[in-house]
PDB file of C-alpha atoms in Angstrom:
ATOM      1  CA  UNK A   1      24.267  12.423  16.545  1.00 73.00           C
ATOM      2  CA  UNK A   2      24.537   9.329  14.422  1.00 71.00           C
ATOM      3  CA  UNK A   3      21.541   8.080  12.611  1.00 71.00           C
ATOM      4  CA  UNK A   4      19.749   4.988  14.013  1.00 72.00           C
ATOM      5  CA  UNK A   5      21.156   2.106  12.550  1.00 77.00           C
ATOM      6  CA  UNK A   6      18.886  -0.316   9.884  1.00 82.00           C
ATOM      7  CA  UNK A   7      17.102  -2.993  10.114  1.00 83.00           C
ATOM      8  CA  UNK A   8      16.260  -5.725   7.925  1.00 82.00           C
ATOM      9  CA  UNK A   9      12.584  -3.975   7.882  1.00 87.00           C
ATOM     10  CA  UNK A  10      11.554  -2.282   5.093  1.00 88.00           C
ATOM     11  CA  UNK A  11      10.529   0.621   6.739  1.00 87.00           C
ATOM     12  CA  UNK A  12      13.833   0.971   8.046  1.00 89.00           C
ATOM     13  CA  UNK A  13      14.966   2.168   5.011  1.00 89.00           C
ATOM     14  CA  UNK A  14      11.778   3.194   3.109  1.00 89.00           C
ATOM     15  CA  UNK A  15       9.771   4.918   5.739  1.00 92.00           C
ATOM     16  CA  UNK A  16       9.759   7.794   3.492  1.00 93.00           C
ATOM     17  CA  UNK A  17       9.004   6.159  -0.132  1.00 90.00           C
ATOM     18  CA  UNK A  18       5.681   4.658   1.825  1.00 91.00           C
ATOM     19  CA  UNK A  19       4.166   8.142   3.224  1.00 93.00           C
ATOM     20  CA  UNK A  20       4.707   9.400   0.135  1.00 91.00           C
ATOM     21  CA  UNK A  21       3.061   6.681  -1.895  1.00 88.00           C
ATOM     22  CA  UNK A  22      -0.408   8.213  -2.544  1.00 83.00           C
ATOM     23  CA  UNK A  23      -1.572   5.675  -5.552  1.00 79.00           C
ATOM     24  CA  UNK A  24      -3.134   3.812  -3.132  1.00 82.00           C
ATOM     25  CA  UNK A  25      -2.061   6.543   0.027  1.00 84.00           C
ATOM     26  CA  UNK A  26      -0.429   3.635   2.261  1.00 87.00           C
ATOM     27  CA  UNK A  27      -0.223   6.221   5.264  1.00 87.00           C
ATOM     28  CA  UNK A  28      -3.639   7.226   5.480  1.00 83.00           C
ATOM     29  CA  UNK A  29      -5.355   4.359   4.191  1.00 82.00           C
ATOM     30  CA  UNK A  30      -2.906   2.555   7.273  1.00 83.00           C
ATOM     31  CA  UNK A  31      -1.432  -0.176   5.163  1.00 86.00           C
ATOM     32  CA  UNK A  32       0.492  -2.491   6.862  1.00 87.00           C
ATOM     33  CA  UNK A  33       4.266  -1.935   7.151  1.00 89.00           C
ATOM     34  CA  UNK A  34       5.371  -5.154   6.419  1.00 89.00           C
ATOM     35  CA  UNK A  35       5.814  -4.214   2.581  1.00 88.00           C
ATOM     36  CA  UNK A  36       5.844  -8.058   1.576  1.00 88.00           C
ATOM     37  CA  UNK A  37       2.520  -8.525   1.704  1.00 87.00           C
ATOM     38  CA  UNK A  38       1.995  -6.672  -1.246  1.00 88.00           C
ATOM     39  CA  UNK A  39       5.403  -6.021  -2.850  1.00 90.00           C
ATOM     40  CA  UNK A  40       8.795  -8.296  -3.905  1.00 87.00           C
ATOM     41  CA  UNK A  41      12.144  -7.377  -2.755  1.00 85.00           C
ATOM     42  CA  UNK A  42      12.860  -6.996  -6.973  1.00 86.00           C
ATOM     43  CA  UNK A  43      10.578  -4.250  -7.537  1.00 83.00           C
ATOM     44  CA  UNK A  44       7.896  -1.928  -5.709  1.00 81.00           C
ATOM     45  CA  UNK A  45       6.134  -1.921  -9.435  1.00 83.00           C
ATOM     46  CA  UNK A  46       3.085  -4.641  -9.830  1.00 79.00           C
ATOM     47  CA  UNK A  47       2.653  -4.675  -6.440  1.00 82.00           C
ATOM     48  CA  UNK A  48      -0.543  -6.963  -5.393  1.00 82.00           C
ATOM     49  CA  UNK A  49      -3.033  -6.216  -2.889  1.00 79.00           C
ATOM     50  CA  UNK A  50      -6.030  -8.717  -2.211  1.00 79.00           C
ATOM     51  CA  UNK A  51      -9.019  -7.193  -1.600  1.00 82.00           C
ATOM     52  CA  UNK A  52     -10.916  -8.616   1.778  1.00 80.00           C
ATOM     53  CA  UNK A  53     -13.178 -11.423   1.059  1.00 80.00           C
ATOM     54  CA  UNK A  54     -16.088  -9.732   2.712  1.00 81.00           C
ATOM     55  CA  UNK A  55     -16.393  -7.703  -0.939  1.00 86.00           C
ATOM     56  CA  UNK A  56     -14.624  -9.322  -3.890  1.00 86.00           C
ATOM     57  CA  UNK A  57     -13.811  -7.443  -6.519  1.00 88.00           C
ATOM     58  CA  UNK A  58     -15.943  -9.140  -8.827  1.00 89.00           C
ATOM     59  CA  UNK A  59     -18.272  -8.173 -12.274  1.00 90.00           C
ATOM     60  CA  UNK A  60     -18.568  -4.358 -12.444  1.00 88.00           C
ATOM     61  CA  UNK A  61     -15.962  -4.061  -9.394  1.00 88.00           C
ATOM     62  CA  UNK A  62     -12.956  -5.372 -10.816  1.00 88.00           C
ATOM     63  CA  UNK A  63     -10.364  -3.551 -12.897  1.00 86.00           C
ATOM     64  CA  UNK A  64     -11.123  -0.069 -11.029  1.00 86.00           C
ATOM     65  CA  UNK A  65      -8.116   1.972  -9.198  1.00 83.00           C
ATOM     66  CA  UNK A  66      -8.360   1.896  -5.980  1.00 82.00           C
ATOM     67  CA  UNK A  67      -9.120   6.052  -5.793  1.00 82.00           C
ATOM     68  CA  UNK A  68     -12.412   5.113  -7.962  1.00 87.00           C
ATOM     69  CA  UNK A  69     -14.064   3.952  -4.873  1.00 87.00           C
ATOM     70  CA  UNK A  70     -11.936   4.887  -1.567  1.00 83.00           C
ATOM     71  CA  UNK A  71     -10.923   8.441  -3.237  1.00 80.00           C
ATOM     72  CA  UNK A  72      -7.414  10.268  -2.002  1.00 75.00           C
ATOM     73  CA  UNK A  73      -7.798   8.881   1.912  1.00 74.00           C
ATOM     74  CA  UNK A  74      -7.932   5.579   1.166  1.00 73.00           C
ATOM     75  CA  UNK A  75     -10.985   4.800   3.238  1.00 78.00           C
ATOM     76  CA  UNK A  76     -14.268   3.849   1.094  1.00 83.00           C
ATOM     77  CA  UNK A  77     -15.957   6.886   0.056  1.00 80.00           C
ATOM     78  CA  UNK A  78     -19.509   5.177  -0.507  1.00 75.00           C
TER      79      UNK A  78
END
């Protein structure tokens, strides 16, 4: 059976390189799968990721990895 063809999607070829991704996990934290958002088409490295308005990573809060507060799941961790 031939494999499905591509897409211009970035899933369509890096499905795998985003469940795998665990610094932040992208799968379980359900990042969006439009990879743009965060990423260039140049590099995956430096990618940028706004944090939502609602709490701004501001004073003590900015600067910290993303597993300092939301742990391996991705989900806050209080």
């Amino acid at each position: 059976m031939a494999p499905a063809p591509k897409t211009t999607a970035c899933a369509s070829c890096h499905q795998d390189d985003f469940d795998r991704t665990t610094d932040p996990p992208h799968a379980a934290a359900s990042f969006s799968l439009d990879c743009l958002q965060c990423h260039s088409t140049s590099t995956w490295s430096g990618g940028r990721f706004d944090h939502p308005a609602s709490f701004a990573l501001s004073g003590g809060h900015a600067g910290r990895r993303c597993s300092e507060c939301h742990g391996t799941s991705g989900v806050f961790t209080g």
